[in-house]
C-alpha atoms as an extended CHARMM CRD file, in Angstrom:
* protein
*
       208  EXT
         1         1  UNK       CA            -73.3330000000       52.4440000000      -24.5390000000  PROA      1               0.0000000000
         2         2  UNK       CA            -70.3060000000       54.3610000000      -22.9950000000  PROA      2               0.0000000000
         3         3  UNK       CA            -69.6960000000       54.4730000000      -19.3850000000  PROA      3               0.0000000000
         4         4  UNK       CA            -70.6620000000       57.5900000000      -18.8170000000  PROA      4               0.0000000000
         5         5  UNK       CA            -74.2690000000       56.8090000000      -20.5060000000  PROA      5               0.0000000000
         6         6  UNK       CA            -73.9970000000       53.9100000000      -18.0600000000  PROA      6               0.0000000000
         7         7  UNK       CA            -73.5080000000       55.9770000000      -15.0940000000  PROA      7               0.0000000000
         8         8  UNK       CA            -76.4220000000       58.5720000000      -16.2500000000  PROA      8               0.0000000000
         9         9  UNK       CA            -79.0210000000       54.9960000000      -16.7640000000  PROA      9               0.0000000000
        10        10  UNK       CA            -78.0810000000       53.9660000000      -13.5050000000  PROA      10              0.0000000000
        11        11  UNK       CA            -78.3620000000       57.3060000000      -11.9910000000  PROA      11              0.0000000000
        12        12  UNK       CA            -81.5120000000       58.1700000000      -13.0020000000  PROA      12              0.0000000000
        13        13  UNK       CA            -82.5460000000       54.4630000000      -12.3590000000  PROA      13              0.0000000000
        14        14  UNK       CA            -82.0790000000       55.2240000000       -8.6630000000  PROA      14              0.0000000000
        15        15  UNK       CA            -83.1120000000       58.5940000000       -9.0570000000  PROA      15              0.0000000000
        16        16  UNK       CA            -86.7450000000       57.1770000000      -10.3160000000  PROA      16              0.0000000000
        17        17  UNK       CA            -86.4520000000       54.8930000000       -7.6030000000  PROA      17              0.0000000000
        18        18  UNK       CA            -86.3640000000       57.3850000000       -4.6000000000  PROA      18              0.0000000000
        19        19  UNK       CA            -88.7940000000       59.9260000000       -6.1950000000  PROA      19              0.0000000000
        20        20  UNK       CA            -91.1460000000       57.3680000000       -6.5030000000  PROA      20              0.0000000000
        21        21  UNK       CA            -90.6000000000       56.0360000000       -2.8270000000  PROA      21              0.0000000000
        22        22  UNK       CA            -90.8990000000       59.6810000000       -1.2850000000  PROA      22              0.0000000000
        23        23  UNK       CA            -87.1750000000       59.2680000000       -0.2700000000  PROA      23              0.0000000000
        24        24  UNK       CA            -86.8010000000       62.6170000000       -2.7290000000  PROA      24              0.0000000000
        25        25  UNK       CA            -89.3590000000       65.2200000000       -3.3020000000  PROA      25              0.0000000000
        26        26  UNK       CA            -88.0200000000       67.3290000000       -5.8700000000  PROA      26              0.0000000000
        27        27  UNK       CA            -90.3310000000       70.1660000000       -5.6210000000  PROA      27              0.0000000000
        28        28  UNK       CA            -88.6600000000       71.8700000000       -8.3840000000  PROA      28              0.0000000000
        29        29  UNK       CA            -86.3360000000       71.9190000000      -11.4610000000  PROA      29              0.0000000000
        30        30  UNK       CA            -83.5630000000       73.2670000000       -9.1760000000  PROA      30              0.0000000000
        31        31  UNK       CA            -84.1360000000       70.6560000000       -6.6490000000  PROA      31              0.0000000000
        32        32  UNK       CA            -84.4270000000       67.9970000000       -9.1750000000  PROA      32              0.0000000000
        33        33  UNK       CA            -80.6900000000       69.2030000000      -10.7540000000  PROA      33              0.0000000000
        34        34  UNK       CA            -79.2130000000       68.8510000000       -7.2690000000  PROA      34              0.0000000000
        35        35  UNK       CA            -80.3670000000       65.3170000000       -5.8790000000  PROA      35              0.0000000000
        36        36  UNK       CA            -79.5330000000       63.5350000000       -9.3410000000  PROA      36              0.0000000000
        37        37  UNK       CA            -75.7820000000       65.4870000000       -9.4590000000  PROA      37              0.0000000000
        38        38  UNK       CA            -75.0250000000       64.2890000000       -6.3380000000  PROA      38              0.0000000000
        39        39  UNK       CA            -76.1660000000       60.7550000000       -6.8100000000  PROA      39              0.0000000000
        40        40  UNK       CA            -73.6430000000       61.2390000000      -10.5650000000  PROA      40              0.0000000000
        41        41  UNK       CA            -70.8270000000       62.3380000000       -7.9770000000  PROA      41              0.0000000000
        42        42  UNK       CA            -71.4680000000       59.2120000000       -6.2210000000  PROA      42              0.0000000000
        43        43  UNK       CA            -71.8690000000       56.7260000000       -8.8020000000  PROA      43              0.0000000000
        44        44  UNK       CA            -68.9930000000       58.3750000000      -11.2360000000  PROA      44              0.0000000000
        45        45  UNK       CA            -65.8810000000       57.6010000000       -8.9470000000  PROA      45              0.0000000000
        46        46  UNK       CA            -66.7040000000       53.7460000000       -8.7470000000  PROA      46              0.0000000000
        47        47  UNK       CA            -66.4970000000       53.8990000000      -12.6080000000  PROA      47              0.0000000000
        48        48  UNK       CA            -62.7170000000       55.1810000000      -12.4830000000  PROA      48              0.0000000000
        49        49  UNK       CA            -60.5580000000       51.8700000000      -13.3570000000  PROA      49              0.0000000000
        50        50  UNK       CA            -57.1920000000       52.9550000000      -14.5730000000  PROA      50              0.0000000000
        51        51  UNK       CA            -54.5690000000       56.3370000000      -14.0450000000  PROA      51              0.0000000000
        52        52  UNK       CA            -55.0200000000       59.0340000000      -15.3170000000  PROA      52              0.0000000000
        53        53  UNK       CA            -59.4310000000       58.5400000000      -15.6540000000  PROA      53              0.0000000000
        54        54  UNK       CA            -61.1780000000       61.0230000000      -14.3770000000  PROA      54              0.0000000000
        55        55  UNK       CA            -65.0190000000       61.6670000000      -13.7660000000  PROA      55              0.0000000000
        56        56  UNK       CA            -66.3030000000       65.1530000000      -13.6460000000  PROA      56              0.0000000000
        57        57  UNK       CA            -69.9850000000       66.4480000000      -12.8470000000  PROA      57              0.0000000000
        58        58  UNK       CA            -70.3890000000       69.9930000000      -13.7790000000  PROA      58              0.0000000000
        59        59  UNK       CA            -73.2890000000       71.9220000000      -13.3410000000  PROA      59              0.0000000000
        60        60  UNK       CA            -74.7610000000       74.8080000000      -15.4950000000  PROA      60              0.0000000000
        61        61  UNK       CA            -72.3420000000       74.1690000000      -18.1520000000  PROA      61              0.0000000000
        62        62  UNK       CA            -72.6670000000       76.9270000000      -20.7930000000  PROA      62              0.0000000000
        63        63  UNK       CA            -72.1520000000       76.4390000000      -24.6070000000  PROA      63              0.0000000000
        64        64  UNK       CA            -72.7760000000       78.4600000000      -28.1210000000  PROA      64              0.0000000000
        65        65  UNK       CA            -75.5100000000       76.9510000000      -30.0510000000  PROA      65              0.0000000000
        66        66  UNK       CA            -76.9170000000       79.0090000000      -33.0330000000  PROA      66              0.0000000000
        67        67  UNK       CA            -76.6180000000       82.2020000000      -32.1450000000  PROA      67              0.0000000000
        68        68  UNK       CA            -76.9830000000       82.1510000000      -28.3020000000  PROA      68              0.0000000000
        69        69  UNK       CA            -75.5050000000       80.8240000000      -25.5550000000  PROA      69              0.0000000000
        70        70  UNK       CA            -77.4150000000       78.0770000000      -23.7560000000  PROA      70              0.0000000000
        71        71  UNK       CA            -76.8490000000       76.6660000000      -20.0950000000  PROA      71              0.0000000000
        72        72  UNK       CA            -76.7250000000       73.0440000000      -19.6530000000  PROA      72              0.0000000000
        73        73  UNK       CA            -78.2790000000       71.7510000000      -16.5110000000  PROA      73              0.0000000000
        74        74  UNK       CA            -75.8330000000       68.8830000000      -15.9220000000  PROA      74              0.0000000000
        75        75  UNK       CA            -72.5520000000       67.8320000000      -18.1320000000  PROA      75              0.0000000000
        76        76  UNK       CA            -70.6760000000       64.4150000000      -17.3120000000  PROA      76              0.0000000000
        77        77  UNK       CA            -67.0930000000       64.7020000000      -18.2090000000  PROA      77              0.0000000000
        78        78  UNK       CA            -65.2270000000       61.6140000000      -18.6010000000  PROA      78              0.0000000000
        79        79  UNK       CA            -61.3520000000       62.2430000000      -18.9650000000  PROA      79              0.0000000000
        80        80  UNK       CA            -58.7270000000       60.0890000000      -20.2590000000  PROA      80              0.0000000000
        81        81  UNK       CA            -55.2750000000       60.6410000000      -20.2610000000  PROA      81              0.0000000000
        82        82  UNK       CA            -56.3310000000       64.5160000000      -21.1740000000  PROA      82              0.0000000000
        83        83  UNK       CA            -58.6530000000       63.6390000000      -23.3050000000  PROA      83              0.0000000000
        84        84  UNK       CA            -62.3370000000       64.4640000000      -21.7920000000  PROA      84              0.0000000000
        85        85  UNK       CA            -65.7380000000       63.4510000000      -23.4270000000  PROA      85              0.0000000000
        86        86  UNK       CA            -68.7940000000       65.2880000000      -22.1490000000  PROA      86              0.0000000000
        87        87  UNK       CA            -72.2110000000       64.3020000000      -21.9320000000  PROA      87              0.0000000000
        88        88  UNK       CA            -75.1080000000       66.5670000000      -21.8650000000  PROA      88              0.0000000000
        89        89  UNK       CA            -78.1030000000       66.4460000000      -19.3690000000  PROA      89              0.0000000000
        90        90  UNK       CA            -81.2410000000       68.8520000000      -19.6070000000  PROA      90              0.0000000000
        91        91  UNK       CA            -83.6490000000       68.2690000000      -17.1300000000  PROA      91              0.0000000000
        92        92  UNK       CA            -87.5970000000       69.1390000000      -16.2600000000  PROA      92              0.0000000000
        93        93  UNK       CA            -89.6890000000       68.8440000000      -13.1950000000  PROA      93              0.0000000000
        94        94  UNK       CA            -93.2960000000       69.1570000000      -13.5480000000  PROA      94              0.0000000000
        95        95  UNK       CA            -95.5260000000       68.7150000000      -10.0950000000  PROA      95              0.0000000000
        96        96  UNK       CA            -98.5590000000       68.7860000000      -10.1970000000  PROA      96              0.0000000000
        97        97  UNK       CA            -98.9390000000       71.3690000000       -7.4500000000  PROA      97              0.0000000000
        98        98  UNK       CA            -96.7580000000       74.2970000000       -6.6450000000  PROA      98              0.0000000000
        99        99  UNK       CA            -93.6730000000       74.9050000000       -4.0670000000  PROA      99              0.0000000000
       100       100  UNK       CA            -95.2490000000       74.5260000000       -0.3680000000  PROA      100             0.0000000000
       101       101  UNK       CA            -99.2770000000       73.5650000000       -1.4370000000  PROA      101             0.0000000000
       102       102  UNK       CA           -101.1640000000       70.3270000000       -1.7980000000  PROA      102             0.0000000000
       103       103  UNK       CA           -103.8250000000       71.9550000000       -3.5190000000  PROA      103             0.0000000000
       104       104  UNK       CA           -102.5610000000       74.5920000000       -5.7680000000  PROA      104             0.0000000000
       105       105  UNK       CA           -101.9070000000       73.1350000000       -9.5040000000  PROA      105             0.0000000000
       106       106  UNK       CA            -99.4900000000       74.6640000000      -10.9130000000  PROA      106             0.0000000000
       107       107  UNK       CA           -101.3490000000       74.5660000000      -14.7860000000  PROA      107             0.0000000000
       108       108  UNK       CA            -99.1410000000       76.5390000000      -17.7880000000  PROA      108             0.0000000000
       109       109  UNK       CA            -98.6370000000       72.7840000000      -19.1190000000  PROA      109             0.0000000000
       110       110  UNK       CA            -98.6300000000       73.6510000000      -22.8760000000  PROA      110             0.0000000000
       111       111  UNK       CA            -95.6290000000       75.7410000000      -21.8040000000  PROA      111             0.0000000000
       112       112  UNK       CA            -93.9780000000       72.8020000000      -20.1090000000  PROA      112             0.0000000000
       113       113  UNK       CA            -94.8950000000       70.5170000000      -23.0650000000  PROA      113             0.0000000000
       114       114  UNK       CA            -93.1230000000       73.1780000000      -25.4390000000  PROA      114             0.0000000000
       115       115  UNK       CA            -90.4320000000       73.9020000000      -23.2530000000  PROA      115             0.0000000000
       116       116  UNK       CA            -89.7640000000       69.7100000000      -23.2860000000  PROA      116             0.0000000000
       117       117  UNK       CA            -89.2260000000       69.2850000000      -26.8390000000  PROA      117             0.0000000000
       118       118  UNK       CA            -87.2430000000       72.3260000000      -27.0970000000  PROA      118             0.0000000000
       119       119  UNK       CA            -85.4370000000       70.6660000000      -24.6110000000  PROA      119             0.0000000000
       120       120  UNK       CA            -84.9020000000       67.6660000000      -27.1350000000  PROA      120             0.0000000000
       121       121  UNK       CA            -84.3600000000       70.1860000000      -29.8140000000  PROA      121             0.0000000000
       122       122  UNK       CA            -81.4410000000       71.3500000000      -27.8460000000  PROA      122             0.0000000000
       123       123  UNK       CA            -79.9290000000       68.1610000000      -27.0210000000  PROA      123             0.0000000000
       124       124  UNK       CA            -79.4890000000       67.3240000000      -30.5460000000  PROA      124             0.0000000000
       125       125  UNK       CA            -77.0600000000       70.1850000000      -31.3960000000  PROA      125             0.0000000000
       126       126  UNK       CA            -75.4940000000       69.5280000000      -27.9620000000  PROA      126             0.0000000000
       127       127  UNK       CA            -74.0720000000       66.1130000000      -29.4800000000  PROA      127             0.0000000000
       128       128  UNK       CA            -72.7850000000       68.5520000000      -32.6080000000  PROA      128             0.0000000000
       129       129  UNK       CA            -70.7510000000       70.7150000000      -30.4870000000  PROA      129             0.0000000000
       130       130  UNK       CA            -66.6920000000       70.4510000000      -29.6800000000  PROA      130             0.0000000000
       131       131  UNK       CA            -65.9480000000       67.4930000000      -27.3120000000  PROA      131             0.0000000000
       132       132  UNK       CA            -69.5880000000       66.2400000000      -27.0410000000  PROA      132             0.0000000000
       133       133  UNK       CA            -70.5330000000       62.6290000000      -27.4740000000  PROA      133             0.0000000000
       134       134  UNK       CA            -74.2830000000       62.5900000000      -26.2640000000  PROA      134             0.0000000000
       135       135  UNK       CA            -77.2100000000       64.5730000000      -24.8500000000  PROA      135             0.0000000000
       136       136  UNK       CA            -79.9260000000       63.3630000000      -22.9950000000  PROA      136             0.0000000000
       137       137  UNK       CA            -83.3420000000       64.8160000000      -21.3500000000  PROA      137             0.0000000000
       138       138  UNK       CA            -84.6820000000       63.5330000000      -18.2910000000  PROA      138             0.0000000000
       139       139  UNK       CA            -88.0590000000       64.4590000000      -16.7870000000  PROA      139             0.0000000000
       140       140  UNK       CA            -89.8560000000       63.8330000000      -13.9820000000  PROA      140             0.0000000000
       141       141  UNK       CA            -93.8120000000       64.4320000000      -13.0990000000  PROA      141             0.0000000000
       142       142  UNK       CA            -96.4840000000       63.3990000000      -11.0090000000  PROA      142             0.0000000000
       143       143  UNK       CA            -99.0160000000       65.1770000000      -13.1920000000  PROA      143             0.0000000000
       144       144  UNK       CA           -100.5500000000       63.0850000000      -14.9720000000  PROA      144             0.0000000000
       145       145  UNK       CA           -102.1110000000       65.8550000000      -17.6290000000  PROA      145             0.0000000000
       146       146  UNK       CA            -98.6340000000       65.2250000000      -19.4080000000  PROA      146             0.0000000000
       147       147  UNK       CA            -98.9130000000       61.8340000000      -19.1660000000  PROA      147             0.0000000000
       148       148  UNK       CA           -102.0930000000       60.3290000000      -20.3860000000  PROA      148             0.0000000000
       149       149  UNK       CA           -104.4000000000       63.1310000000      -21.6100000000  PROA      149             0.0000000000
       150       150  UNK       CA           -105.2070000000       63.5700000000      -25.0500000000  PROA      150             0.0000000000
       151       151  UNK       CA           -104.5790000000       66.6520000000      -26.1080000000  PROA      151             0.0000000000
       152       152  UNK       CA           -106.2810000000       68.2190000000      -28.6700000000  PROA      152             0.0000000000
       153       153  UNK       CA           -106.1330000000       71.9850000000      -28.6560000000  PROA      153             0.0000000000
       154       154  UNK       CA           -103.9610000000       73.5990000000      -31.8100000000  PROA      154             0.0000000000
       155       155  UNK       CA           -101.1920000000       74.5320000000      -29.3670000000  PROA      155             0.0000000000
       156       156  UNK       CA           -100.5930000000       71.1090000000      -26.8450000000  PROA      156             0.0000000000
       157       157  UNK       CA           -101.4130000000       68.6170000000      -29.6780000000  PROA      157             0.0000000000
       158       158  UNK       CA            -98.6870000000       70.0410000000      -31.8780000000  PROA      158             0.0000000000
       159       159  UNK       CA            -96.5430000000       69.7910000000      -28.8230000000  PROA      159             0.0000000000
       160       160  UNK       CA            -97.7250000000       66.5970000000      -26.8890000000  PROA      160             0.0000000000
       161       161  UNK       CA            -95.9280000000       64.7760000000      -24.8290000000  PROA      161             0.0000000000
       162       162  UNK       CA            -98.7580000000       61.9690000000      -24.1240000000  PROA      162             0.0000000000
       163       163  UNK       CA            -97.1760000000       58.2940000000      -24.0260000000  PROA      163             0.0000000000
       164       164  UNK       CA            -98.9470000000       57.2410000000      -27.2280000000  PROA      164             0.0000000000
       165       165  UNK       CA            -97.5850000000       59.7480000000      -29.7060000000  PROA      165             0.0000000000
       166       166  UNK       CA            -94.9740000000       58.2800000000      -32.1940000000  PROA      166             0.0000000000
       167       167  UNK       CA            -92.6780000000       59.2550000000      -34.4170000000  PROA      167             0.0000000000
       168       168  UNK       CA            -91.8910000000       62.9230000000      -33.4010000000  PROA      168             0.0000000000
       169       169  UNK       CA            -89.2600000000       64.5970000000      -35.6770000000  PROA      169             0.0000000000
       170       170  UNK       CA            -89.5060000000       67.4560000000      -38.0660000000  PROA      170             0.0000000000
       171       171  UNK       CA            -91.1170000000       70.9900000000      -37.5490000000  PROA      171             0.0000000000
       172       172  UNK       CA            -93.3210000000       71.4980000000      -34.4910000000  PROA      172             0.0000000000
       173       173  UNK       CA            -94.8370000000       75.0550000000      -35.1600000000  PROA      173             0.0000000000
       174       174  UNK       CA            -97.2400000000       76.6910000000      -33.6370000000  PROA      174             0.0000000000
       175       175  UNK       CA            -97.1590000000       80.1150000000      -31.6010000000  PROA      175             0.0000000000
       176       176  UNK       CA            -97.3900000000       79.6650000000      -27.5990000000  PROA      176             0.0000000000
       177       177  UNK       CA            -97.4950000000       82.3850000000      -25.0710000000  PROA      177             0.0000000000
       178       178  UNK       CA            -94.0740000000       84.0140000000      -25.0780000000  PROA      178             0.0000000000
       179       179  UNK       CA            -92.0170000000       81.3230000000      -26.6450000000  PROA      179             0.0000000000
       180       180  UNK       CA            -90.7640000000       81.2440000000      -30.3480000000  PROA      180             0.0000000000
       181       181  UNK       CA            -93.1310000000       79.1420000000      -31.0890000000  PROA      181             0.0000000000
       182       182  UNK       CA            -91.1780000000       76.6590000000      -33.3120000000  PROA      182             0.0000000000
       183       183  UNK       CA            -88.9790000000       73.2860000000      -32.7810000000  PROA      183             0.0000000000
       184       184  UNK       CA            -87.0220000000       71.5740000000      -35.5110000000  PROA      184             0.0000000000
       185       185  UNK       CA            -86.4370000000       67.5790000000      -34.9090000000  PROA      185             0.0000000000
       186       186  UNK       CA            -83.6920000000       65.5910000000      -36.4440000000  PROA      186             0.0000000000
       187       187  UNK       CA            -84.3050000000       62.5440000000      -35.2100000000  PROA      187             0.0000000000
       188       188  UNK       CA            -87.5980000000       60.5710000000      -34.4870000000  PROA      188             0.0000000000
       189       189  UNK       CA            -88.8840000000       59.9090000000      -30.9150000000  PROA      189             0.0000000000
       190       190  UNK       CA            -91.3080000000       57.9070000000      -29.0730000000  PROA      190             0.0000000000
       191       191  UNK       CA            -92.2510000000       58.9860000000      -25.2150000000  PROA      191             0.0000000000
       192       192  UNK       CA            -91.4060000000       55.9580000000      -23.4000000000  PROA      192             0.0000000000
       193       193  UNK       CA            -92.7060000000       57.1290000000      -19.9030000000  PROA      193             0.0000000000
       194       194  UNK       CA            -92.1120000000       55.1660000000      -17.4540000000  PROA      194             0.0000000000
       195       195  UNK       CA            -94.9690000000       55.0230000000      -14.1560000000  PROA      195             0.0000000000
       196       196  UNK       CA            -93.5220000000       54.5920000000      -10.8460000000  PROA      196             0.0000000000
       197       197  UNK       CA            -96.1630000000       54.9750000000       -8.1060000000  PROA      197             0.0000000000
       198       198  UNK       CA            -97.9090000000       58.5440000000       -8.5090000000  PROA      198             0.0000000000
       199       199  UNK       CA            -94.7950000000       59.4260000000      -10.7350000000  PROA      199             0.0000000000
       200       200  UNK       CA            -94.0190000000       59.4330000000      -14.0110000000  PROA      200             0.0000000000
       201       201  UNK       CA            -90.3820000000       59.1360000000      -15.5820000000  PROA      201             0.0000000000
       202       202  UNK       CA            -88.8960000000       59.6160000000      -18.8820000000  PROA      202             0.0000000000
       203       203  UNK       CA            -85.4190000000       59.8890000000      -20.5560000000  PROA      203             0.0000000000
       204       204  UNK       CA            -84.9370000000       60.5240000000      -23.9970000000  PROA      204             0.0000000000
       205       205  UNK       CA            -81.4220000000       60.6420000000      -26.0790000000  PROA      205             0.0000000000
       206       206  UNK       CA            -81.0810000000       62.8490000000      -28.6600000000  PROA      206             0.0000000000
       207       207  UNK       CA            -80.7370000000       60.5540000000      -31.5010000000  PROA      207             0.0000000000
       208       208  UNK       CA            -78.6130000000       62.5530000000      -34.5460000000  PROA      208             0.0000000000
């Protein structure tokens, strides 16, 4: 494990931690990208041992993949000397109820599931491009419908993300509302969620 992948466990160790403990309540993506950078800016510094070593936490970090350009949500850039190594982060927040309610569900969860592995899918070439050395995607939820339920509809059982499915990798296909409808997997992958309290945690590293 590199140091920055060190720093990013440990982050999001913490970060899992406080979410869980209602010292954060990310009520959204945005929110989500903003309480973990800043606990990265914190954490990064202390990991700085010699001249000329540099931590960076960049957010919204654009890059060419295929034939369009996607936006990171958080890159770690570890420099040495000049020489930098960056670390991809795509995140997801899925609550259970929308901005401002306690009782209006936010539902559209086959689009989340989708929009997950595509996530994953993403990730992958990430660790492909110029100066990359890993990608990861963190999620958080307190719903548990992405959790535990078995899903069995054409659309969320090819795109589960249910903590008992194994050995993910190849095509996912199958058309869903106004995505493309298709995700191509290198690597295999488990969902190791992990429950704290009412929330649910997981972190997955692109593996090829």
């Amino acid at each position: 494990m590199s140091q920055s992948e060190e720093i990013i466990s440990l982050a999001w160790r913490l970060y899992s931690d406080k979410v869980s403990s209602g010292l954060l309540n990310p009520r959204n993506e945005k929110m989500m990208q903003l309480q973990l950078a800043q606990i990265l800016q914190l954490l990064a510094p202390l990991y700085e041992s010699r001249s000329g070593e540099s931590y960076k936490v960049i957010l919204e970090h654009p890059v060419r993949i295929d034939d369009f350009t996607a936006i990171i949500d958080i890159v770690v850039e570890h420099a040495v000397d000049g020489q930098s190594s960056l670390t991809a982060i795509e995140l997801k927040c899925f609550r259970l109820y929308s901005n401002n309610s306690d009782t209006k569900k936010r539902g559209a969860q086959n689009l989340g599931m989708y929009d997950y592995w595509a996530d994953v899918e993403n990730s992958e070439k990430y660790r492909h491009q110029l100066g990359f050395s890993a990608a990861y995607q963190l999620t958080v939820t307190d719903d548990p419908y992405y959790v535990d339920t078995q899903h069995s509809g054409a659309q969320v059982k090819t795109y589960s993300t249910n903590r008992n499915r194994t050995n993910v990798t190849g095509v996912l296909e199958c058309q869903v509302a106004n995505r493309d409808g298709r995700i191509v997997l290198r690597g295999t992958y488990g969902l190791p969620w992990v429950t704290k309290g009412n929330f649910h945690f997981i972190a997955q590293a692109a593996t090829v």
